[in-house]
XYZ file of C-alpha atoms in Angstrom:
686
model
C 0.002 -0.007 0.019
C 2.861 2.359 0.717
C 4.262 1.541 -2.701
C 0.943 2.256 -4.385
C 0.419 5.631 -2.672
C 1.386 8.770 -4.535
C 4.744 10.340 -3.854
C 6.219 13.764 -4.775
C 7.467 13.562 -8.439
C 9.988 15.717 -10.119
C 8.674 18.934 -11.718
C 6.388 20.198 -8.996
C 7.481 23.802 -9.733
C 6.631 23.136 -13.382
C 3.039 22.602 -12.497
C 2.753 18.888 -11.847
C -0.345 18.724 -9.730
C -1.074 15.075 -9.176
C 0.692 12.419 -7.124
C -1.600 9.629 -8.323
C 0.444 6.606 -7.213
C -0.458 3.206 -8.713
C -4.205 2.832 -8.989
C -4.308 -0.744 -10.139
C -1.692 -1.940 -7.660
C -3.675 -0.395 -4.833
C -7.011 -1.917 -5.792
C -5.303 -5.293 -6.393
C -3.850 -5.426 -2.874
C -5.393 -8.021 -0.667
C -4.472 -8.719 2.992
C -5.473 -12.188 4.269
C -6.230 -12.927 7.890
C -3.349 -15.364 8.138
C -0.095 -13.581 7.650
C 1.675 -16.701 6.357
C -0.858 -16.818 3.497
C -0.165 -13.412 2.065
C 2.056 -14.811 -0.683
C 0.131 -17.993 -1.189
C -3.519 -17.094 -0.940
C -4.414 -18.848 -4.195
C -2.700 -22.069 -3.067
C -4.536 -21.903 0.325
C -7.882 -21.543 -1.463
C -7.057 -24.500 -3.706
C -6.091 -26.585 -0.668
C -9.278 -25.710 1.185
C -11.295 -26.683 -1.848
C -9.511 -30.050 -2.157
C -10.028 -30.592 1.588
C -13.744 -30.080 1.258
C -14.027 -32.544 -1.643
C -11.878 -35.238 -0.052
C -13.748 -35.655 3.229
C -17.467 -35.623 3.423
C -17.263 -35.635 7.197
C -15.064 -32.562 7.530
C -16.583 -29.300 8.232
C -16.802 -26.839 5.300
C -14.385 -23.955 5.251
C -15.815 -20.893 6.990
C -15.961 -17.425 5.512
C -13.431 -16.445 8.193
C -10.823 -18.674 6.508
C -11.498 -17.605 2.913
C -12.338 -13.904 3.067
C -9.542 -11.283 3.212
C -9.065 -9.147 6.248
C -9.159 -6.046 4.039
C -8.309 -4.938 0.579
C -6.687 -1.831 -0.910
C -8.824 1.268 -0.936
C -7.744 4.066 -3.283
C -8.523 7.480 -1.683
C -8.224 10.853 -3.391
C -6.882 13.747 -1.333
C -7.342 17.262 -2.687
C -5.117 20.021 -1.273
C -4.927 23.742 -2.018
C -2.889 26.636 -0.487
C -4.705 28.945 1.842
C -3.529 32.132 0.055
C -5.120 33.495 -3.141
C -2.795 33.320 -6.137
C -5.170 35.422 -8.240
C -4.913 38.221 -5.694
C -1.146 37.923 -5.796
C -1.237 38.218 -9.604
C -2.966 41.604 -9.336
C -0.360 42.663 -6.719
C 2.800 42.514 -8.785
C 5.205 43.686 -6.061
C 3.936 41.109 -3.537
C 4.085 38.408 -6.136
C 7.733 39.184 -6.845
C 8.659 39.114 -3.201
C 6.960 35.785 -2.645
C 7.897 33.939 -5.821
C 11.299 35.532 -6.625
C 13.106 32.560 -5.297
C 12.296 30.523 -8.391
C 10.950 33.003 -10.937
C 12.693 36.066 -12.374
C 10.880 39.323 -11.851
C 9.782 39.679 -15.484
C 8.156 36.304 -15.370
C 6.040 36.711 -12.247
C 3.154 38.720 -13.636
C 3.047 36.463 -16.694
C 3.221 33.152 -14.887
C 1.706 33.676 -11.427
C -1.824 33.347 -12.707
C -0.769 30.356 -14.686
C 0.286 28.417 -11.579
C -2.339 25.671 -11.592
C -2.704 25.778 -7.823
C -4.386 29.175 -8.253
C -7.423 27.542 -9.742
C -7.422 23.822 -8.975
C -6.133 21.798 -6.018
C -3.136 19.498 -5.749
C -4.075 15.826 -5.789
C -2.584 12.906 -3.886
C -3.604 9.229 -4.320
C -3.538 7.390 -1.003
C -3.729 3.607 -0.743
C -5.221 2.613 2.642
C -6.955 -0.428 4.133
C -10.578 -0.739 3.172
C -11.367 -1.043 6.916
C -10.631 2.687 7.143
C -13.473 4.883 6.118
C -13.205 8.033 4.130
C -13.992 10.028 7.323
C -11.168 8.223 9.185
C -8.619 9.210 6.529
C -9.959 12.707 6.359
C -9.505 13.201 10.100
C -5.867 12.087 9.775
C -5.315 14.495 6.844
C -6.824 17.472 8.786
C -4.483 16.698 11.683
C -1.403 16.580 9.451
C -2.308 19.799 7.498
C -3.159 21.907 10.558
C 0.464 23.073 10.970
C 0.984 24.001 7.321
C -0.594 26.713 5.201
C -2.707 24.211 3.207
C -6.298 23.082 3.374
C -7.453 19.741 2.113
C -9.961 16.962 2.267
C -10.435 13.379 1.159
C -13.069 13.493 -1.572
C -13.631 9.744 -2.045
C -12.354 6.201 -1.473
C -12.926 3.270 -3.802
C -12.246 -0.453 -3.858
C -12.312 -2.888 -6.683
C -15.960 -4.008 -7.255
C -17.930 -5.376 -10.086
C -19.840 -2.643 -11.854
C -23.597 -3.486 -11.800
C -25.541 -3.168 -15.018
C -28.392 -0.688 -14.546
C -31.798 -0.903 -16.103
C -30.918 1.993 -18.360
C -27.762 0.252 -19.612
C -29.754 -2.912 -20.265
C -32.295 -0.945 -22.277
C -29.511 0.700 -24.288
C -27.906 -2.679 -25.063
C -31.292 -4.125 -26.024
C -31.847 -1.289 -28.436
C -28.400 -1.832 -29.930
C -29.165 -5.465 -30.354
C -32.427 -4.649 -32.105
C -30.605 -2.359 -34.522
C -28.020 -5.088 -35.254
C -30.865 -7.566 -35.978
C -32.563 -5.100 -38.269
C -29.374 -4.384 -40.129
C -28.764 -8.074 -40.579
C -32.350 -8.587 -41.886
C -32.108 -5.613 -44.231
C -28.721 -6.771 -45.499
C -29.959 -10.364 -46.112
C -33.059 -9.005 -47.803
C -31.103 -6.998 -50.327
C -28.351 -9.591 -50.713
C -30.624 -12.606 -51.255
C -33.360 -11.027 -53.221
C -31.541 -8.196 -54.925
C -32.288 -4.561 -54.629
C -34.456 -4.445 -57.730
C -36.438 -7.495 -56.746
C -37.111 -6.099 -53.279
C -38.271 -2.804 -54.741
C -40.478 -4.579 -57.302
C -42.028 -6.855 -54.660
C -42.758 -3.978 -52.373
C -44.413 -2.125 -55.289
C -46.494 -5.199 -56.167
C -47.556 -5.541 -52.575
C -48.724 -2.041 -52.580
C -50.692 -2.489 -55.757
C -52.276 -5.656 -54.369
C -53.552 -3.811 -51.303
C -51.091 -5.211 -48.830
C -49.775 -1.782 -47.789
C -48.524 -3.154 -44.441
C -46.302 -5.767 -46.125
C -45.023 -3.074 -48.508
C -44.255 -0.719 -45.688
C -42.455 -3.392 -43.624
C -40.334 -4.368 -46.536
C -39.389 -0.760 -47.249
C -38.575 -0.156 -43.562
C -36.411 -3.264 -43.291
C -34.535 -2.165 -46.433
C -33.685 1.092 -44.747
C -31.328 -0.878 -42.419
C -29.477 -2.506 -45.309
C -25.721 -2.407 -44.843
C -25.142 -2.086 -48.624
C -27.637 0.755 -49.001
C -26.273 2.780 -46.053
C -22.641 2.275 -47.017
C -23.579 3.325 -50.603
C -25.062 6.493 -49.217
C -22.063 7.151 -47.045
C -19.526 6.628 -49.822
C -21.631 8.590 -52.318
C -21.996 5.619 -54.642
C -25.700 6.159 -55.204
C -25.080 9.003 -57.727
C -22.287 9.597 -60.115
C -23.029 13.313 -60.532
C -20.792 15.936 -58.908
C -22.535 18.677 -57.059
C -21.759 22.297 -57.840
C -21.805 22.840 -54.059
C -19.256 20.081 -53.309
C -16.884 22.818 -52.235
C -18.887 22.982 -49.054
C -17.809 19.461 -48.237
C -14.228 20.622 -48.046
C -15.073 23.562 -45.741
C -17.152 21.298 -43.543
C -14.435 18.583 -43.346
C -11.551 20.952 -42.618
C -13.655 22.765 -40.016
C -14.407 19.414 -38.384
C -10.703 18.554 -38.263
C -10.099 21.960 -36.767
C -12.602 21.347 -34.007
C -11.119 17.950 -33.068
C -7.640 19.333 -33.151
C -8.612 22.289 -30.883
C -10.523 20.027 -28.490
C -7.498 17.797 -28.283
C -5.647 20.726 -26.774
C -8.334 22.399 -24.670
C -11.422 20.242 -24.093
C -10.432 18.826 -20.703
C -10.645 21.563 -18.105
C -9.130 19.427 -15.366
C -5.368 19.943 -15.681
C -4.449 17.468 -12.904
C -3.904 14.556 -15.328
C -1.090 16.544 -17.020
C 2.539 16.755 -16.041
C 4.520 20.003 -16.048
C 1.450 22.008 -16.977
C 3.321 25.311 -16.728
C 5.062 24.265 -19.965
C 1.570 24.615 -21.511
C 1.983 28.379 -21.378
C 5.073 28.126 -23.619
C 3.332 25.569 -25.796
C 0.316 27.858 -26.350
C 2.079 31.206 -26.714
C 5.615 30.396 -27.888
C 4.754 30.313 -31.590
C 2.350 32.436 -33.656
C 1.272 29.345 -35.537
C -0.628 28.465 -32.395
C -2.966 31.400 -33.194
C -4.929 29.107 -35.511
C -5.326 26.497 -32.793
C -6.091 28.955 -29.998
C -8.913 30.378 -32.150
C -10.299 27.020 -33.222
C -13.782 28.004 -32.000
C -14.222 30.076 -35.193
C -14.792 26.723 -36.919
C -18.298 26.564 -35.476
C -19.127 29.850 -37.136
C -18.166 28.261 -40.446
C -20.763 25.599 -39.645
C -23.401 28.225 -38.855
C -22.557 29.991 -42.062
C -23.051 26.799 -44.100
C -26.311 26.014 -42.228
C -27.886 29.425 -43.148
C -26.574 29.087 -46.736
C -28.053 25.684 -47.382
C -31.403 26.428 -45.686
C -31.831 29.439 -47.966
C -30.422 27.731 -51.099
C -32.385 24.511 -50.736
C -35.771 26.057 -49.984
C -35.680 28.525 -52.861
C -37.371 26.222 -55.308
C -40.213 25.669 -52.888
C -40.612 29.427 -52.642
C -40.840 29.644 -56.398
C -43.740 27.250 -56.579
C -45.645 27.963 -53.363
C -44.534 31.432 -52.389
C -43.794 30.265 -48.871
C -42.399 27.364 -46.933
C -44.172 24.737 -44.841
C -42.821 25.732 -41.456
C -43.965 22.836 -39.203
C -42.809 20.020 -41.546
C -39.547 21.929 -42.038
C -38.885 22.097 -38.279
C -40.006 18.548 -37.516
C -37.782 17.218 -40.325
C -34.749 18.948 -38.890
C -35.531 17.668 -35.399
C -35.855 14.100 -36.625
C -32.556 14.205 -38.470
C -30.634 15.649 -35.516
C -32.088 13.382 -32.816
C -30.824 9.801 -33.626
C -27.119 10.693 -33.542
C -27.541 12.687 -30.295
C -29.406 9.771 -28.581
C -26.826 7.285 -29.779
C -24.046 9.413 -28.301
C -25.834 9.688 -24.994
C -26.348 5.911 -24.997
C -22.586 5.362 -25.500
C -21.920 7.737 -22.576
C -24.160 5.751 -20.241
C -22.468 2.529 -21.252
C -18.847 3.747 -20.672
C -18.775 2.788 -16.948
C -18.918 -0.876 -18.107
C -15.709 -0.434 -20.117
C -13.272 1.525 -18.013
C -12.027 2.963 -14.763
C -9.027 4.933 -13.506
C -7.879 7.436 -10.900
C -9.431 10.280 -12.810
C -12.593 8.470 -13.942
C -14.913 9.930 -11.310
C -13.531 13.462 -11.833
C -13.843 13.425 -15.621
C -16.477 10.974 -16.840
C -18.668 10.240 -13.788
C -19.366 13.931 -13.540
C -20.511 13.995 -17.184
C -22.692 10.907 -16.662
C -24.274 12.382 -13.555
C -25.137 15.629 -15.362
C -26.739 13.673 -18.250
C -28.750 11.589 -15.859
C -30.457 14.746 -14.584
C -30.287 17.016 -17.631
C -30.808 14.593 -20.529
C -34.214 16.070 -21.361
C -32.701 19.516 -22.085
C -30.609 17.907 -24.851
C -33.630 16.276 -26.444
C -35.439 19.576 -26.747
C -32.235 21.371 -27.720
C -32.314 23.904 -24.898
C -29.286 22.727 -22.947
C -27.368 25.931 -23.788
C -29.519 27.960 -21.465
C -27.739 26.354 -18.511
C -24.382 27.184 -16.984
C -21.426 25.541 -18.716
C -20.773 23.412 -15.644
C -24.400 22.125 -15.541
C -24.680 21.007 -19.127
C -24.990 17.442 -20.336
C -22.456 16.760 -23.119
C -21.126 20.314 -23.159
C -20.205 20.106 -26.842
C -23.863 19.749 -27.765
C -24.438 23.467 -27.130
C -23.866 23.763 -30.802
C -26.830 21.507 -31.602
C -29.000 23.651 -29.347
C -27.983 26.827 -31.164
C -28.375 25.148 -34.527
C -31.886 24.060 -33.818
C -32.794 27.399 -32.329
C -31.670 28.963 -35.633
C -33.928 26.460 -37.427
C -36.827 27.882 -35.429
C -35.700 31.336 -36.457
C -35.026 30.531 -40.101
C -38.532 31.179 -41.512
C -38.450 34.690 -40.044
C -35.173 35.328 -41.900
C -35.794 33.472 -45.124
C -39.377 34.253 -46.106
C -39.001 38.077 -46.136
C -35.822 37.727 -48.223
C -37.703 35.848 -50.912
C -40.545 38.325 -51.059
C -38.424 41.404 -50.974
C -34.650 41.586 -51.016
C -34.577 45.010 -49.240
C -36.981 43.845 -46.555
C -35.182 40.561 -46.062
C -31.843 42.218 -45.962
C -32.919 44.678 -43.344
C -34.383 41.811 -41.216
C -31.131 39.821 -41.436
C -28.980 42.916 -40.863
C -30.931 43.773 -37.688
C -30.322 40.293 -36.392
C -26.626 40.537 -37.086
C -26.496 43.935 -35.464
C -28.577 42.755 -32.471
C -26.341 39.714 -31.929
C -23.205 41.873 -32.052
C -24.673 44.464 -29.658
C -25.719 41.801 -27.171
C -22.350 40.129 -27.269
C -20.588 43.469 -26.766
C -22.887 44.383 -23.906
C -22.368 41.136 -21.994
C -18.593 41.223 -22.646
C -18.323 44.729 -21.287
C -20.764 44.333 -18.392
C -19.042 41.242 -16.987
C -15.524 42.383 -17.905
C -14.864 39.223 -19.965
C -11.999 38.379 -22.370
C -12.452 39.152 -26.062
C -13.154 35.512 -26.912
C -12.149 31.880 -26.162
C -8.444 32.622 -25.859
C -5.916 30.813 -23.753
C -6.514 32.480 -20.377
C -5.885 30.114 -17.452
C -8.401 31.623 -15.054
C -10.839 28.665 -15.258
C -13.595 30.634 -13.519
C -13.430 33.273 -16.159
C -13.477 30.741 -18.958
C -16.570 29.043 -17.536
C -18.190 32.491 -17.345
C -17.418 33.424 -20.959
C -18.656 29.991 -22.150
C -21.890 30.342 -20.188
C -22.653 33.966 -20.904
C -21.338 34.421 -24.467
C -19.787 31.536 -26.341
C -22.652 29.064 -26.006
C -25.486 31.576 -26.548
C -27.304 31.937 -29.845
C -26.857 35.756 -30.004
C -23.131 35.263 -30.282
C -23.509 33.156 -33.441
C -26.573 34.504 -35.119
C -24.442 36.874 -37.194
C -22.682 34.148 -39.207
C -26.026 32.313 -39.615
C -27.655 35.430 -41.144
C -24.594 36.028 -43.349
C -25.082 32.412 -44.594
C -28.731 33.117 -45.482
C -27.691 36.207 -47.446
C -24.925 34.203 -49.161
C -27.462 31.584 -50.147
C -29.631 34.274 -51.743
C -26.539 35.671 -53.625
C -25.660 32.285 -54.956
C -29.229 31.651 -56.109
C -29.709 35.077 -57.717
C -26.259 36.370 -58.741
C -23.938 33.333 -59.114
C -23.427 34.070 -62.817
C -22.867 37.799 -62.451
C -19.743 39.296 -64.119
C -16.900 40.156 -61.722
C -13.784 41.700 -63.197
C -10.375 40.243 -62.508
C -9.308 43.307 -60.573
C -12.426 43.097 -58.366
C -11.862 39.399 -57.809
C -8.206 40.131 -56.753
C -9.385 42.734 -54.293
C -12.069 40.437 -52.814
C -9.625 37.506 -52.518
C -7.044 39.771 -50.859
C -9.631 41.275 -48.490
C -10.962 37.830 -47.551
C -7.575 36.436 -46.834
C -6.376 39.498 -44.874
C -9.539 39.695 -42.769
C -9.543 35.969 -41.784
C -5.866 36.031 -41.048
C -6.175 39.235 -38.977
C -9.015 37.738 -36.909
C -6.686 34.815 -36.022
C -3.468 36.769 -35.472
C -4.721 39.948 -33.777
C -5.843 37.918 -30.786
C -2.536 36.024 -30.383
C -0.851 38.573 -28.070
C -3.896 38.540 -25.782
C -2.982 35.039 -24.755
C -0.011 36.681 -22.973
C -1.829 39.744 -21.632
C -5.484 40.717 -21.909
C -6.340 43.834 -23.973
C -8.124 46.879 -22.614
C -11.794 46.184 -22.041
C -13.059 48.445 -24.944
C -10.828 46.595 -27.315
C -12.006 43.252 -25.997
C -15.627 44.329 -26.379
C -15.244 45.411 -30.006
C -13.372 42.220 -30.948
C -15.967 39.996 -29.219
C -18.793 41.695 -31.075
C -17.316 41.652 -34.504
C -14.730 38.890 -35.033
C -17.165 36.095 -35.866
C -19.134 38.098 -38.362
C -15.903 39.258 -40.113
C -14.681 35.660 -40.262
C -17.972 34.519 -41.836
C -17.813 37.383 -44.388
C -14.294 36.299 -45.394
C -15.307 32.690 -45.820
C -18.443 33.824 -47.736
C -16.365 35.189 -50.537
C -14.356 31.978 -50.797
C -17.587 29.947 -51.103
C -19.197 32.324 -53.614
C -16.043 32.408 -55.784
C -15.721 28.613 -55.814
C -19.333 28.005 -56.615
C -19.492 30.692 -59.358
C -16.439 29.280 -61.094
C -13.840 31.766 -59.845
C -12.204 29.572 -57.239
C -9.479 28.042 -59.422
C -7.232 25.586 -57.534
C -8.931 26.454 -54.255
C -12.200 25.137 -55.586
C -10.485 21.997 -56.976
C -8.996 21.187 -53.592
C -12.174 21.828 -51.552
C -14.204 19.697 -54.049
C -12.070 16.617 -53.574
C -14.264 13.542 -53.373
C -12.707 12.372 -50.103
C -14.145 15.370 -48.321
C -17.584 14.135 -49.253
C -17.310 11.017 -47.132
C -15.738 12.883 -44.237
C -18.518 15.452 -44.540
C -21.181 12.768 -44.133
C -19.448 11.617 -40.929
C -18.928 15.109 -39.550
C -22.057 15.345 -37.516
C -21.521 12.039 -35.762
C -17.815 12.828 -35.457
C -18.616 16.094 -33.772
C -20.737 14.234 -31.179
C -18.403 11.289 -30.623
C -14.960 12.800 -30.398
C -15.455 14.587 -26.996
C -16.274 11.185 -25.418
C -13.020 9.774 -26.776
C -11.047 12.640 -25.331
C -12.681 12.293 -21.933
C -12.246 8.521 -21.971
C -8.561 8.790 -22.710
C -8.007 11.183 -19.767
C -10.357 9.283 -17.402
C -8.550 5.994 -17.896
C -4.973 7.197 -17.873
C -2.773 5.656 -15.226
C 0.191 8.050 -15.606
C 0.411 11.779 -16.033
C 0.266 13.090 -19.637
C 3.091 15.324 -20.851
C 1.867 18.525 -22.480
C 3.647 19.151 -25.840
C 2.847 19.740 -29.425
C 4.055 16.281 -30.442
C 1.941 14.478 -27.852
C -1.114 16.532 -28.789
C -0.609 15.882 -32.465
C -0.242 12.123 -31.769
C -3.360 12.180 -29.652
C -5.214 14.069 -32.424
C -4.357 11.366 -34.921
C -5.610 8.683 -32.629
C -8.796 10.559 -31.857
C -9.434 11.137 -35.486
C -9.052 7.531 -36.536
C -11.185 6.172 -33.754
C -13.797 8.904 -34.323
C -14.189 8.094 -37.956
C -14.462 4.386 -37.199
C -17.132 4.840 -34.542
C -18.930 7.460 -36.731
C -19.053 4.982 -39.562
C -20.615 2.352 -37.380
C -23.186 4.804 -36.008
C -23.998 5.984 -39.505
C -24.685 2.461 -40.744
C -26.557 1.315 -37.629
C -28.372 4.540 -36.594
C -28.228 7.666 -38.630
C -28.443 6.184 -42.168
C -31.449 3.991 -41.371
C -33.253 6.911 -39.643
C -32.695 9.190 -42.660
C -33.955 6.591 -45.060
C -36.983 5.910 -42.894
C -37.806 9.618 -42.885
C -37.600 9.577 -46.656
C -39.966 6.588 -46.878
C -42.555 8.327 -44.738
C -42.323 11.794 -46.216
C -41.510 11.382 -49.822
C -45.219 11.142 -50.620
C -45.777 14.631 -49.193
C -43.647 16.453 -51.775
C -45.557 19.283 -53.169
C -42.927 20.560 -55.696
C -42.890 18.972 -59.164
C -39.668 17.826 -60.679
C -38.044 20.644 -62.588
C -34.978 20.332 -64.772
C -32.162 22.243 -63.225
C -28.594 22.880 -64.119
C -27.139 22.232 -60.686
C -27.363 19.569 -58.023
C -28.036 20.123 -54.378
C -26.962 19.559 -50.797
C -28.466 18.103 -47.725
C -29.381 21.018 -45.543
C -30.707 19.804 -42.212
C -28.041 21.464 -40.140
C -25.832 22.548 -42.985
C -22.768 23.058 -40.900
C -21.767 19.610 -39.891
C -23.431 16.907 -41.977
C -22.959 15.892 -45.485
C -23.339 17.129 -48.978
C -25.367 14.569 -50.900
C -25.225 14.415 -54.674
C -28.591 14.395 -56.325
C -29.611 13.620 -59.867
C -29.996 16.505 -62.264
C -33.729 16.475 -62.213
C -34.134 16.471 -58.514
C -35.241 19.600 -56.738
C -34.499 20.505 -53.151
C -37.163 20.338 -50.580
C -37.184 19.682 -46.872
C -38.898 16.337 -47.252
C -36.122 14.575 -49.087
C -33.572 12.639 -47.094
C -30.873 13.201 -49.682
C -31.409 16.939 -49.482
C -30.766 17.160 -45.745
C -27.716 18.159 -43.809
C -26.984 18.294 -40.012
C -25.051 21.027 -38.317
């Protein structure tokens, strides 16, 4: 037990916060009641068993002989200094006097706030006998700490036990088994009978009046492995969409999100070694500006969402003069829900597949929140809660995206009826979102954005009050709607070479400036007026810069940029982007929760982790697409395709799926297809 307990490692002054010891060694420790049996417990149990079998007259072994006296109990001690590091940071002179023994004076103001002990506690893993309760150990700790300037407490103790399977977990596994059976049946149906035969038999059943048989056949077909893989790989159509460039933007933005989350998603820094080196990692190279500002990727998603909603509903406006709002909203809800529910199901199953010294701090907390707040995710209102009270914190994006779906008719319909009226409505929403963001940032004295600022309390506050709120992202969504209108109405307009050069240059400079101008603020925060202006405008400016790139590529002015972004491989990645966005945070949390040794914080280690996260994310996303999302999308098409009200009209372009345009896929349609919100292949999530 002494060997399994945590001991002071090297690098404490570099920010190593956890003395975790050996978690598995502690939980594997068993003390038997007979001291001479400590090293031969298995042999003694075998001897007892043989003795029982050899003599019927002998008395059976008692529990006192076979049960251990106690086992190893792994207890977590959290300690923190009694003085306030944040107060020291604001008192430069005092900080120099106190910390000058190991920091030069020019480093104190820069690094004092970055000392992890200023925000989180130090952690020690203690291996003690299970006969000792948590309160017993806590009393001993309080006695030992009373003479030093530290406060601490034992937060929990755990022993090795079998994890019981809850009713919820059994229900999730039963649902997964049903999906597997349906996929098997659908695959056999198409493999044995052939796709054409199945379709013909279903049609004949419908003509003969056996609608139920026809419906059942079609529903089972929706789970076919071949059919869903064909949809995923884009094999169901050979035509190339004029909007395929959006696949490239969506895919690159998704990679940007995963890369950024690999660096910053885990708020608990205790699992990391020499965390003070993280300051140099984050601010030592201007290239890090693109990683530090990775949250701009979500505004690219919102931009695409607005664009595709406007673009894909235009043909319906031309035939009906309006849009069917309720079916539009219900269709979006149905297409977003299955992937979200599957992700929550995986989260609830994770306790059956892992443990570790950080498990209860990292994943158990997430599971507990989802057990109480799951319903907020299903109605896409989870972003109204504080960041620390949210189930699956990354799903704030889904909440914002669905809230924009509810808002979309108010923004889209006026634009079709009158450009000036629609432009004014969208501009007012852009202006209103910027003003609200500026007001909240200034009122609460917040940083200009999601920069690397190690005051965790401030980061939680900016997430809860600004970053996860719809008013902070409504600007890019409205810009996307206006861009969709421009593509529909003015895609073929003449633009001189000189004007194109100016627009390309302006776009590149504005997007680069948004990334680079915030880089020095990771060292020192700007004045509050500057922070307020940047917070209010940088997401809209970013979306405007990306808008020209999209318009130029779609209108044939993109050159090699359009060729790269239209690469076919991005189409497959784009179809997995929605599920990948949902799954990858669980993988990051699982890695940290199950780690047995401290993780070194460096660019190489983060890049290595990113590659692993990406590969596993794509593999799991493919499975979920085949077993969950793909069948659900095809089921929606079976039920809703009869409700189409727009006749087929020959068109010169093909179209995208537009459910939540930011993160799901671009689907290639045949030339004569028209976009409408009933067609599965015209839908796009996130």
